Amino acid sequence: MSSLTVTGLAKSYAVGVPVLGGVDLHVPSGSFTALLGPSGCGKTTLLRLIAGFEDPDAGTVVVGDRLVAGGPGRSVPARRRGIGFVPQEGGLFPHLTVAGNISFGLPRRQRREGSRVRELLALVGLDGALADRSPHQLSGGQQQRVALARALAPEPSLVLLDEPFSSLDATLREETRLAVSAALEATGATAVLVTHDQAEALSMADQVAVLRHGRLVQLTDPRTLYRSPQDLDVAAFVGEAVVLDAEVRSGTAHCALGAVPVEGGYPDGRARVLLRPEQLRLSDPSAAPGAVVARIGGVDFFGHDARVRLVLPEAGTVSARLVGADLPAPGEEVAVTVRGPAQAFPPAATGELPRPVVPA
């Protein structure tokens, strides 16, 4: 497998309306990178430029040590880039069997033998008995696995996946995601996944590239991205966030949740502080004298855990994440304490601090 290096990649579809504005991205050989961002941020356009379905206005794409787009001469055609592509809906040929789809791009000898098809079906966790079925006889998850097997069949140097799980229900999505991850890891493939699903990106990728308005704003491993986001927009996008007005003095933020230590060396003065909902701890007010008291505004129960909406006296509603047992009731008063430090960011440029970020 090969590395991928994108340098200064730019693309516009209309004059003065850039979709990508000079993206730099490096994907090490054998690694898995997720391109994460809201709809319209340029994720799929970046993937299409890498695949060779479109040509960039500026910048280069290098796969391994081979320049495939940009620079002198014309771009290398998509079919000659040695890149496997898994589209959003699988894109299987309806008139071919599973075996026919997987072997479509293989040499004639390998198509006749059939051993490569059986090997790939096993690799993606499918029974070899499915080889003679038509795509319409498969579930959505099975179709996506066949699409991955087809992409891996010619042993490409790079595999690109364009939101391959978006049409699947939650249970099937998780099952298919695990199968795809295992298959890619087994082959040592270099892979790039486009997604707007934060959980998908954080759980699957070695590194996550966050795009916003056609630019790469942060590239790092999933844990660092969640714990140390570049800014509050990134923080709110990659997970639920509690953002509060604060005054920082000597490394401590004084906010609606009391005095909270701040990471790093943020200077004294006004700030916006970021906490994650799982950092908030709830207890009986009588057992925590001096703690901030909030009223339970509502509880969203998810089984394994729950989101508790807390109404603070001077800061509106924020969220806490708790395990799914012994949950407080709406209207109940609880003491709120914070576990761990907060991150501090500069106040809004307008001088007005934002209200807390509460997910819909």
PDB file of N, CA, C and O in Angstrom, residues 46-108:
ATOM      1  N   LEU A  46     -12.986  16.627  -2.293  1.00  0.00           N
ATOM      2  CA  LEU A  46     -11.598  16.225  -2.057  1.00  0.00           C
ATOM      3  C   LEU A  46     -11.389  14.769  -2.438  1.00  0.00           C
ATOM      4  O   LEU A  46     -10.404  14.414  -3.098  1.00  0.00           O
ATOM      5  N   LEU A  47     -12.331  13.896  -2.059  1.00  0.00           N
ATOM      6  CA  LEU A  47     -12.209  12.478  -2.391  1.00  0.00           C
ATOM      7  C   LEU A  47     -12.242  12.264  -3.907  1.00  0.00           C
ATOM      8  O   LEU A  47     -11.469  11.456  -4.448  1.00  0.00           O
ATOM      9  N   ARG A  48     -13.109  12.984  -4.594  1.00  0.00           N
ATOM     10  CA  ARG A  48     -13.218  12.834  -6.052  1.00  0.00           C
ATOM     11  C   ARG A  48     -11.964  13.325  -6.772  1.00  0.00           C
ATOM     12  O   ARG A  48     -11.567  12.758  -7.793  1.00  0.00           O
ATOM     13  N   LEU A  49     -11.338  14.357  -6.238  1.00  0.00           N
ATOM     14  CA  LEU A  49     -10.089  14.837  -6.830  1.00  0.00           C
ATOM     15  C   LEU A  49      -8.974  13.815  -6.637  1.00  0.00           C
ATOM     16  O   LEU A  49      -8.147  13.594  -7.527  1.00  0.00           O
ATOM     17  N   ILE A  50      -8.938  13.184  -5.464  1.00  0.00           N
ATOM     18  CA  ILE A  50      -7.933  12.151  -5.210  1.00  0.00           C
ATOM     19  C   ILE A  50      -8.162  10.951  -6.122  1.00  0.00           C
ATOM     20  O   ILE A  50      -7.211  10.394  -6.690  1.00  0.00           O
ATOM     21  N   ALA A  51      -9.440  10.571  -6.287  1.00  0.00           N
ATOM     22  CA  ALA A  51      -9.778   9.411  -7.107  1.00  0.00           C
ATOM     23  C   ALA A  51      -9.518   9.653  -8.591  1.00  0.00           C
ATOM     24  O   ALA A  51      -9.301   8.704  -9.348  1.00  0.00           O
ATOM     25  N   GLY A  52      -9.554  10.912  -9.025  1.00  0.00           N
ATOM     26  CA  GLY A  52      -9.354  11.228 -10.430  1.00  0.00           C
ATOM     27  C   GLY A  52     -10.639  11.426 -11.196  1.00  0.00           C
ATOM     28  O   GLY A  52     -10.633  11.508 -12.430  1.00  0.00           O
ATOM     29  N   PHE A  53     -11.765  11.522 -10.486  1.00  0.00           N
ATOM     30  CA  PHE A  53     -13.042  11.762 -11.157  1.00  0.00           C
ATOM     31  C   PHE A  53     -13.170  13.214 -11.608  1.00  0.00           C
ATOM     32  O   PHE A  53     -13.991  13.521 -12.471  1.00  0.00           O
ATOM     33  N   GLU A  54     -12.399  14.088 -10.980  1.00  0.00           N
ATOM     34  CA  GLU A  54     -12.351  15.495 -11.367  1.00  0.00           C
ATOM     35  C   GLU A  54     -10.914  15.979 -11.261  1.00  0.00           C
ATOM     36  O   GLU A  54     -10.094  15.376 -10.557  1.00  0.00           O
ATOM     37  N   ASP A  55     -10.605  17.080 -11.949  1.00  0.00           N
ATOM     38  CA  ASP A  55      -9.267  17.656 -11.909  1.00  0.00           C
ATOM     39  C   ASP A  55      -9.248  18.894 -11.016  1.00  0.00           C
ATOM     40  O   ASP A  55     -10.184  19.696 -11.045  1.00  0.00           O
ATOM     41  N   PRO A  56      -8.195  19.085 -10.237  1.00  0.00           N
ATOM     42  CA  PRO A  56      -8.107  20.269  -9.366  1.00  0.00           C
ATOM     43  C   PRO A  56      -7.801  21.526 -10.168  1.00  0.00           C
ATOM     44  O   PRO A  56      -7.213  21.454 -11.255  1.00  0.00           O
ATOM     45  N   ASP A  57      -8.188  22.668  -9.626  1.00  0.00           N
ATOM     46  CA  ASP A  57      -7.805  23.949 -10.219  1.00  0.00           C
ATOM     47  C   ASP A  57      -6.358  24.276  -9.883  1.00  0.00           C
ATOM     48  O   ASP A  57      -5.673  24.976 -10.638  1.00  0.00           O
ATOM     49  N   ALA A  58      -5.893  23.797  -8.742  1.00  0.00           N
ATOM     50  CA  ALA A  58      -4.520  24.028  -8.305  1.00  0.00           C
ATOM     51  C   ALA A  58      -4.147  22.938  -7.303  1.00  0.00           C
ATOM     52  O   ALA A  58      -5.016  22.285  -6.730  1.00  0.00           O
ATOM     53  N   GLY A  59      -2.845  22.753  -7.104  1.00  0.00           N
ATOM     54  CA  GLY A  59      -2.384  21.776  -6.138  1.00  0.00           C
ATOM     55  C   GLY A  59      -2.037  20.447  -6.774  1.00  0.00           C
ATOM     56  O   GLY A  59      -2.209  20.236  -7.982  1.00  0.00           O
ATOM     57  N   THR A  60      -1.532  19.526  -5.959  1.00  0.00           N
ATOM     58  CA  THR A  60      -1.077  18.223  -6.446  1.00  0.00           C
ATOM     59  C   THR A  60      -1.613  17.092  -5.573  1.00  0.00           C
ATOM     60  O   THR A  60      -1.922  17.278  -4.397  1.00  0.00           O
ATOM     61  N   VAL A  61      -1.710  15.912  -6.181  1.00  0.00           N
ATOM     62  CA  VAL A  61      -2.047  14.671  -5.481  1.00  0.00           C
ATOM     63  C   VAL A  61      -0.956  13.662  -5.805  1.00  0.00           C
ATOM     64  O   VAL A  61      -0.695  13.380  -6.984  1.00  0.00           O
ATOM     65  N   VAL A  62      -0.328  13.131  -4.772  1.00  0.00           N
ATOM     66  CA  VAL A  62       0.745  12.147  -4.939  1.00  0.00           C
ATOM     67  C   VAL A  62       0.359  10.882  -4.193  1.00  0.00           C
ATOM     68  O   VAL A  62       0.060  10.916  -2.997  1.00  0.00           O
ATOM     69  N   VAL A  63       0.345   9.758  -4.899  1.00  0.00           N
ATOM     70  CA  VAL A  63       0.069   8.449  -4.300  1.00  0.00           C
ATOM     71  C   VAL A  63       1.381   7.673  -4.292  1.00  0.00           C
ATOM     72  O   VAL A  63       1.933   7.362  -5.358  1.00  0.00           O
ATOM     73  N   GLY A  64       1.905   7.386  -3.090  1.00  0.00           N
ATOM     74  CA  GLY A  64       3.241   6.814  -2.993  1.00  0.00           C
ATOM     75  C   GLY A  64       4.243   7.856  -3.449  1.00  0.00           C
ATOM     76  O   GLY A  64       4.299   8.957  -2.911  1.00  0.00           O
ATOM     77  N   ASP A  65       5.013   7.524  -4.469  1.00  0.00           N
ATOM     78  CA  ASP A  65       5.948   8.499  -5.050  1.00  0.00           C
ATOM     79  C   ASP A  65       5.505   8.918  -6.456  1.00  0.00           C
ATOM     80  O   ASP A  65       6.284   9.450  -7.233  1.00  0.00           O
ATOM     81  N   ARG A  66       4.231   8.693  -6.759  1.00  0.00           N
ATOM     82  CA  ARG A  66       3.720   8.950  -8.104  1.00  0.00           C
ATOM     83  C   ARG A  66       2.779  10.147  -8.104  1.00  0.00           C
ATOM     84  O   ARG A  66       1.773  10.167  -7.393  1.00  0.00           O
ATOM     85  N   LEU A  67       3.102  11.148  -8.895  1.00  0.00           N
ATOM     86  CA  LEU A  67       2.254  12.321  -9.058  1.00  0.00           C
ATOM     87  C   LEU A  67       1.099  11.954  -9.976  1.00  0.00           C
ATOM     88  O   LEU A  67       1.300  11.620 -11.142  1.00  0.00           O
ATOM     89  N   VAL A  68      -0.135  12.006  -9.455  1.00  0.00           N
ATOM     90  CA  VAL A  68      -1.293  11.607 -10.255  1.00  0.00           C
ATOM     91  C   VAL A  68      -2.178  12.778 -10.647  1.00  0.00           C
ATOM     92  O   VAL A  68      -3.048  12.644 -11.511  1.00  0.00           O
ATOM     93  N   ALA A  69      -1.998  13.934 -10.004  1.00  0.00           N
ATOM     94  CA  ALA A  69      -2.786  15.118 -10.365  1.00  0.00           C
ATOM     95  C   ALA A  69      -1.979  16.367 -10.059  1.00  0.00           C
ATOM     96  O   ALA A  69      -1.274  16.434  -9.052  1.00  0.00           O
ATOM     97  N   GLY A  70      -2.081  17.380 -10.948  1.00  0.00           N
ATOM     98  CA  GLY A  70      -1.329  18.617 -10.776  1.00  0.00           C
ATOM     99  C   GLY A  70       0.044  18.495 -11.404  1.00  0.00           C
ATOM    100  O   GLY A  70       0.451  17.440 -11.891  1.00  0.00           O
ATOM    101  N   GLY A  71       0.767  19.590 -11.404  1.00  0.00           N
ATOM    102  CA  GLY A  71       2.101  19.574 -11.992  1.00  0.00           C
ATOM    103  C   GLY A  71       2.032  19.581 -13.503  1.00  0.00           C
ATOM    104  O   GLY A  71       0.970  19.772 -14.110  1.00  0.00           O
ATOM    105  N   PRO A  72       3.161  19.331 -14.174  1.00  0.00           N
ATOM    106  CA  PRO A  72       3.199  19.359 -15.631  1.00  0.00           C
ATOM    107  C   PRO A  72       2.419  18.200 -16.251  1.00  0.00           C
ATOM    108  O   PRO A  72       2.341  17.113 -15.688  1.00  0.00           O
ATOM    109  N   GLY A  73       1.841  18.436 -17.410  1.00  0.00           N
ATOM    110  CA  GLY A  73       1.102  17.386 -18.096  1.00  0.00           C
ATOM    111  C   GLY A  73      -0.294  17.196 -17.527  1.00  0.00           C
ATOM    112  O   GLY A  73      -0.705  17.844 -16.578  1.00  0.00           O
ATOM    113  N   ARG A  74      -1.033  16.268 -18.111  1.00  0.00           N
ATOM    114  CA  ARG A  74      -2.399  16.010 -17.690  1.00  0.00           C
ATOM    115  C   ARG A  74      -2.422  15.057 -16.500  1.00  0.00           C
ATOM    116  O   ARG A  74      -1.501  14.290 -16.269  1.00  0.00           O
ATOM    117  N   SER A  75      -3.503  15.085 -15.768  1.00  0.00           N
ATOM    118  CA  SER A  75      -3.660  14.181 -14.639  1.00  0.00           C
ATOM    119  C   SER A  75      -3.756  12.736 -15.109  1.00  0.00           C
ATOM    120  O   SER A  75      -4.241  12.441 -16.208  1.00  0.00           O
ATOM    121  N   VAL A  76      -3.311  11.835 -14.278  1.00  0.00           N
ATOM    122  CA  VAL A  76      -3.431  10.406 -14.563  1.00  0.00           C
ATOM    123  C   VAL A  76      -4.908  10.029 -14.497  1.00  0.00           C
ATOM    124  O   VAL A  76      -5.594  10.371 -13.522  1.00  0.00           O
ATOM    125  N   PRO A  77      -5.448   9.332 -15.503  1.00  0.00           N
ATOM    126  CA  PRO A  77      -6.866   8.944 -15.465  1.00  0.00           C
ATOM    127  C   PRO A  77      -7.188   8.097 -14.243  1.00  0.00           C
ATOM    128  O   PRO A  77      -6.332   7.375 -13.723  1.00  0.00           O
ATOM    129  N   ALA A  78      -8.423   8.171 -13.791  1.00  0.00           N
ATOM    130  CA  ALA A  78      -8.841   7.460 -12.577  1.00  0.00           C
ATOM    131  C   ALA A  78      -8.536   5.971 -12.659  1.00  0.00           C
ATOM    132  O   ALA A  78      -8.072   5.364 -11.683  1.00  0.00           O
ATOM    133  N   ARG A  79      -8.768   5.353 -13.831  1.00  0.00           N
ATOM    134  CA  ARG A  79      -8.600   3.904 -13.958  1.00  0.00           C
ATOM    135  C   ARG A  79      -7.144   3.469 -13.861  1.00  0.00           C
ATOM    136  O   ARG A  79      -6.852   2.285 -13.683  1.00  0.00           O
ATOM    137  N   ARG A  80      -6.211   4.433 -13.979  1.00  0.00           N
ATOM    138  CA  ARG A  80      -4.789   4.081 -13.933  1.00  0.00           C
ATOM    139  C   ARG A  80      -4.103   4.535 -12.643  1.00  0.00           C
ATOM    140  O   ARG A  80      -2.884   4.464 -12.536  1.00  0.00           O
ATOM    141  N   ARG A  81      -4.880   4.985 -11.683  1.00  0.00           N
ATOM    142  CA  ARG A  81      -4.278   5.475 -10.439  1.00  0.00           C
ATOM    143  C   ARG A  81      -4.051   4.375  -9.405  1.00  0.00           C
ATOM    144  O   ARG A  81      -3.410   4.602  -8.390  1.00  0.00           O
ATOM    145  N   GLY A  82      -4.625   3.197  -9.635  1.00  0.00           N
ATOM    146  CA  GLY A  82      -4.470   2.124  -8.663  1.00  0.00           C
ATOM    147  C   GLY A  82      -5.191   2.416  -7.363  1.00  0.00           C
ATOM    148  O   GLY A  82      -4.712   2.069  -6.284  1.00  0.00           O
ATOM    149  N   ILE A  83      -6.366   3.054  -7.478  1.00  0.00           N
ATOM    150  CA  ILE A  83      -7.151   3.445  -6.300  1.00  0.00           C
ATOM    151  C   ILE A  83      -8.485   2.703  -6.314  1.00  0.00           C
ATOM    152  O   ILE A  83      -9.178   2.676  -7.328  1.00  0.00           O
ATOM    153  N   GLY A  84      -8.845   2.111  -5.181  1.00  0.00           N
ATOM    154  CA  GLY A  84     -10.149   1.482  -5.040  1.00  0.00           C
ATOM    155  C   GLY A  84     -11.135   2.488  -4.483  1.00  0.00           C
ATOM    156  O   GLY A  84     -10.789   3.292  -3.616  1.00  0.00           O
ATOM    157  N   PHE A  85     -12.379   2.429  -4.960  1.00  0.00           N
ATOM    158  CA  PHE A  85     -13.393   3.413  -4.555  1.00  0.00           C
ATOM    159  C   PHE A  85     -14.671   2.697  -4.145  1.00  0.00           C
ATOM    160  O   PHE A  85     -15.203   1.873  -4.891  1.00  0.00           O
ATOM    161  N   VAL A  86     -15.169   3.028  -2.940  1.00  0.00           N
ATOM    162  CA  VAL A  86     -16.430   2.470  -2.448  1.00  0.00           C
ATOM    163  C   VAL A  86     -17.425   3.624  -2.339  1.00  0.00           C
ATOM    164  O   VAL A  86     -17.311   4.459  -1.442  1.00  0.00           O
ATOM    165  N   PRO A  87     -18.410   3.695  -3.238  1.00  0.00           N
ATOM    166  CA  PRO A  87     -19.359   4.821  -3.222  1.00  0.00           C
ATOM    167  C   PRO A  87     -20.395   4.674  -2.123  1.00  0.00           C
ATOM    168  O   PRO A  87     -20.503   3.639  -1.458  1.00  0.00           O
ATOM    169  N   GLN A  88     -21.188   5.711  -1.972  1.00  0.00           N
ATOM    170  CA  GLN A  88     -22.151   5.807  -0.878  1.00  0.00           C
ATOM    171  C   GLN A  88     -23.161   4.663  -0.873  1.00  0.00           C
ATOM    172  O   GLN A  88     -23.455   4.087   0.172  1.00  0.00           O
ATOM    173  N   GLU A  89     -23.684   4.309  -2.001  1.00  0.00           N
ATOM    174  CA  GLU A  89     -24.710   3.264  -2.065  1.00  0.00           C
ATOM    175  C   GLU A  89     -24.161   1.927  -2.545  1.00  0.00           C
ATOM    176  O   GLU A  89     -24.919   1.051  -2.940  1.00  0.00           O
ATOM    177  N   GLY A  90     -22.846   1.762  -2.535  1.00  0.00           N
ATOM    178  CA  GLY A  90     -22.256   0.500  -2.967  1.00  0.00           C
ATOM    179  C   GLY A  90     -21.975   0.467  -4.458  1.00  0.00           C
ATOM    180  O   GLY A  90     -20.912   0.030  -4.891  1.00  0.00           O
ATOM    181  N   GLY A  91     -22.925   0.917  -5.282  1.00  0.00           N
ATOM    182  CA  GLY A  91     -22.722   1.012  -6.719  1.00  0.00           C
ATOM    183  C   GLY A  91     -22.474  -0.324  -7.400  1.00  0.00           C
ATOM    184  O   GLY A  91     -21.735  -0.391  -8.386  1.00  0.00           O
ATOM    185  N   LEU A  92     -23.102  -1.402  -6.915  1.00  0.00           N
ATOM    186  CA  LEU A  92     -22.909  -2.710  -7.543  1.00  0.00           C
ATOM    187  C   LEU A  92     -23.636  -2.775  -8.881  1.00  0.00           C
ATOM    188  O   LEU A  92     -24.685  -2.140  -9.068  1.00  0.00           O
ATOM    189  N   PHE A  93     -23.107  -3.568  -9.804  1.00  0.00           N
ATOM    190  CA  PHE A  93     -23.749  -3.752 -11.108  1.00  0.00           C
ATOM    191  C   PHE A  93     -24.936  -4.701 -10.930  1.00  0.00           C
ATOM    192  O   PHE A  93     -24.749  -5.866 -10.563  1.00  0.00           O
ATOM    193  N   PRO A  94     -26.159  -4.247 -11.173  1.00  0.00           N
ATOM    194  CA  PRO A  94     -27.335  -5.088 -10.894  1.00  0.00           C
ATOM    195  C   PRO A  94     -27.426  -6.331 -11.764  1.00  0.00           C
ATOM    196  O   PRO A  94     -28.060  -7.322 -11.381  1.00  0.00           O
ATOM    197  N   HIS A  95     -26.811  -6.316 -12.960  1.00  0.00           N
ATOM    198  CA  HIS A  95     -26.914  -7.449 -13.882  1.00  0.00           C
ATOM    199  C   HIS A  95     -25.846  -8.511 -13.628  1.00  0.00           C
ATOM    200  O   HIS A  95     -25.852  -9.557 -14.282  1.00  0.00           O
ATOM    201  N   LEU A  96     -24.936  -8.247 -12.680  1.00  0.00           N
ATOM    202  CA  LEU A  96     -23.880  -9.213 -12.358  1.00  0.00           C
ATOM    203  C   LEU A  96     -24.135  -9.840 -10.999  1.00  0.00           C
ATOM    204  O   LEU A  96     -24.736  -9.221 -10.115  1.00  0.00           O
ATOM    205  N   THR A  97     -23.654 -11.061 -10.830  1.00  0.00           N
ATOM    206  CA  THR A  97     -23.725 -11.708  -9.522  1.00  0.00           C
ATOM    207  C   THR A  97     -22.712 -11.068  -8.582  1.00  0.00           C
ATOM    208  O   THR A  97     -21.898 -10.225  -8.989  1.00  0.00           O
ATOM    209  N   VAL A  98     -22.733 -11.505  -7.318  1.00  0.00           N
ATOM    210  CA  VAL A  98     -21.735 -11.050  -6.354  1.00  0.00           C
ATOM    211  C   VAL A  98     -20.334 -11.370  -6.868  1.00  0.00           C
ATOM    212  O   VAL A  98     -19.436 -10.513  -6.860  1.00  0.00           O
ATOM    213  N   ALA A  99     -20.143 -12.592  -7.340  1.00  0.00           N
ATOM    214  CA  ALA A  99     -18.833 -12.982  -7.875  1.00  0.00           C
ATOM    215  C   ALA A  99     -18.453 -12.122  -9.072  1.00  0.00           C
ATOM    216  O   ALA A  99     -17.292 -11.705  -9.217  1.00  0.00           O
ATOM    217  N   GLY A 100     -19.434 -11.845  -9.939  1.00  0.00           N
ATOM    218  CA  GLY A 100     -19.159 -11.026 -11.111  1.00  0.00           C
ATOM    219  C   GLY A 100     -18.780  -9.610 -10.747  1.00  0.00           C
ATOM    220  O   GLY A 100     -17.909  -9.002 -11.384  1.00  0.00           O
ATOM    221  N   ASN A 101     -19.435  -9.065  -9.719  1.00  0.00           N
ATOM    222  CA  ASN A 101     -19.094  -7.720  -9.261  1.00  0.00           C
ATOM    223  C   ASN A 101     -17.683  -7.669  -8.689  1.00  0.00           C
ATOM    224  O   ASN A 101     -16.902  -6.770  -9.014  1.00  0.00           O
ATOM    225  N   ILE A 102     -17.352  -8.636  -7.829  1.00  0.00           N
ATOM    226  CA  ILE A 102     -16.043  -8.611  -7.175  1.00  0.00           C
ATOM    227  C   ILE A 102     -14.920  -8.798  -8.181  1.00  0.00           C
ATOM    228  O   ILE A 102     -13.872  -8.141  -8.101  1.00  0.00           O
ATOM    229  N   SER A 103     -15.131  -9.677  -9.165  1.00  0.00           N
ATOM    230  CA  SER A 103     -14.060 -10.002 -10.114  1.00  0.00           C
ATOM    231  C   SER A 103     -14.047  -9.094 -11.330  1.00  0.00           C
ATOM    232  O   SER A 103     -13.236  -9.294 -12.241  1.00  0.00           O
ATOM    233  N   PHE A 104     -14.900  -8.087 -11.351  1.00  0.00           N
ATOM    234  CA  PHE A 104     -15.064  -7.254 -12.551  1.00  0.00           C
ATOM    235  C   PHE A 104     -13.739  -6.684 -13.055  1.00  0.00           C
ATOM    236  O   PHE A 104     -13.464  -6.677 -14.253  1.00  0.00           O
ATOM    237  N   GLY A 105     -12.888  -6.192 -12.141  1.00  0.00           N
ATOM    238  CA  GLY A 105     -11.646  -5.561 -12.572  1.00  0.00           C
ATOM    239  C   GLY A 105     -10.437  -6.465 -12.555  1.00  0.00           C
ATOM    240  O   GLY A 105      -9.302  -5.995 -12.715  1.00  0.00           O
ATOM    241  N   LEU A 106     -10.658  -7.784 -12.398  1.00  0.00           N
ATOM    242  CA  LEU A 106      -9.537  -8.720 -12.304  1.00  0.00           C
ATOM    243  C   LEU A 106      -9.157  -9.270 -13.680  1.00  0.00           C
ATOM    244  O   LEU A 106      -9.980  -9.303 -14.600  1.00  0.00           O
ATOM    245  N   PRO A 107      -7.919  -9.742 -13.819  1.00  0.00           N
ATOM    246  CA  PRO A 107      -7.527 -10.415 -15.062  1.00  0.00           C
ATOM    247  C   PRO A 107      -8.411 -11.642 -15.317  1.00  0.00           C
ATOM    248  O   PRO A 107      -8.950 -12.244 -14.384  1.00  0.00           O
ATOM    249  N   ARG A 108      -8.519 -12.023 -16.581  1.00  0.00           N
ATOM    250  CA  ARG A 108      -9.434 -13.105 -16.961  1.00  0.00           C
ATOM    251  C   ARG A 108      -9.121 -14.413 -16.233  1.00  0.00           C
ATOM    252  O   ARG A 108     -10.026 -15.127 -15.810  1.00  0.00           O
TER     253      ARG A 108
END
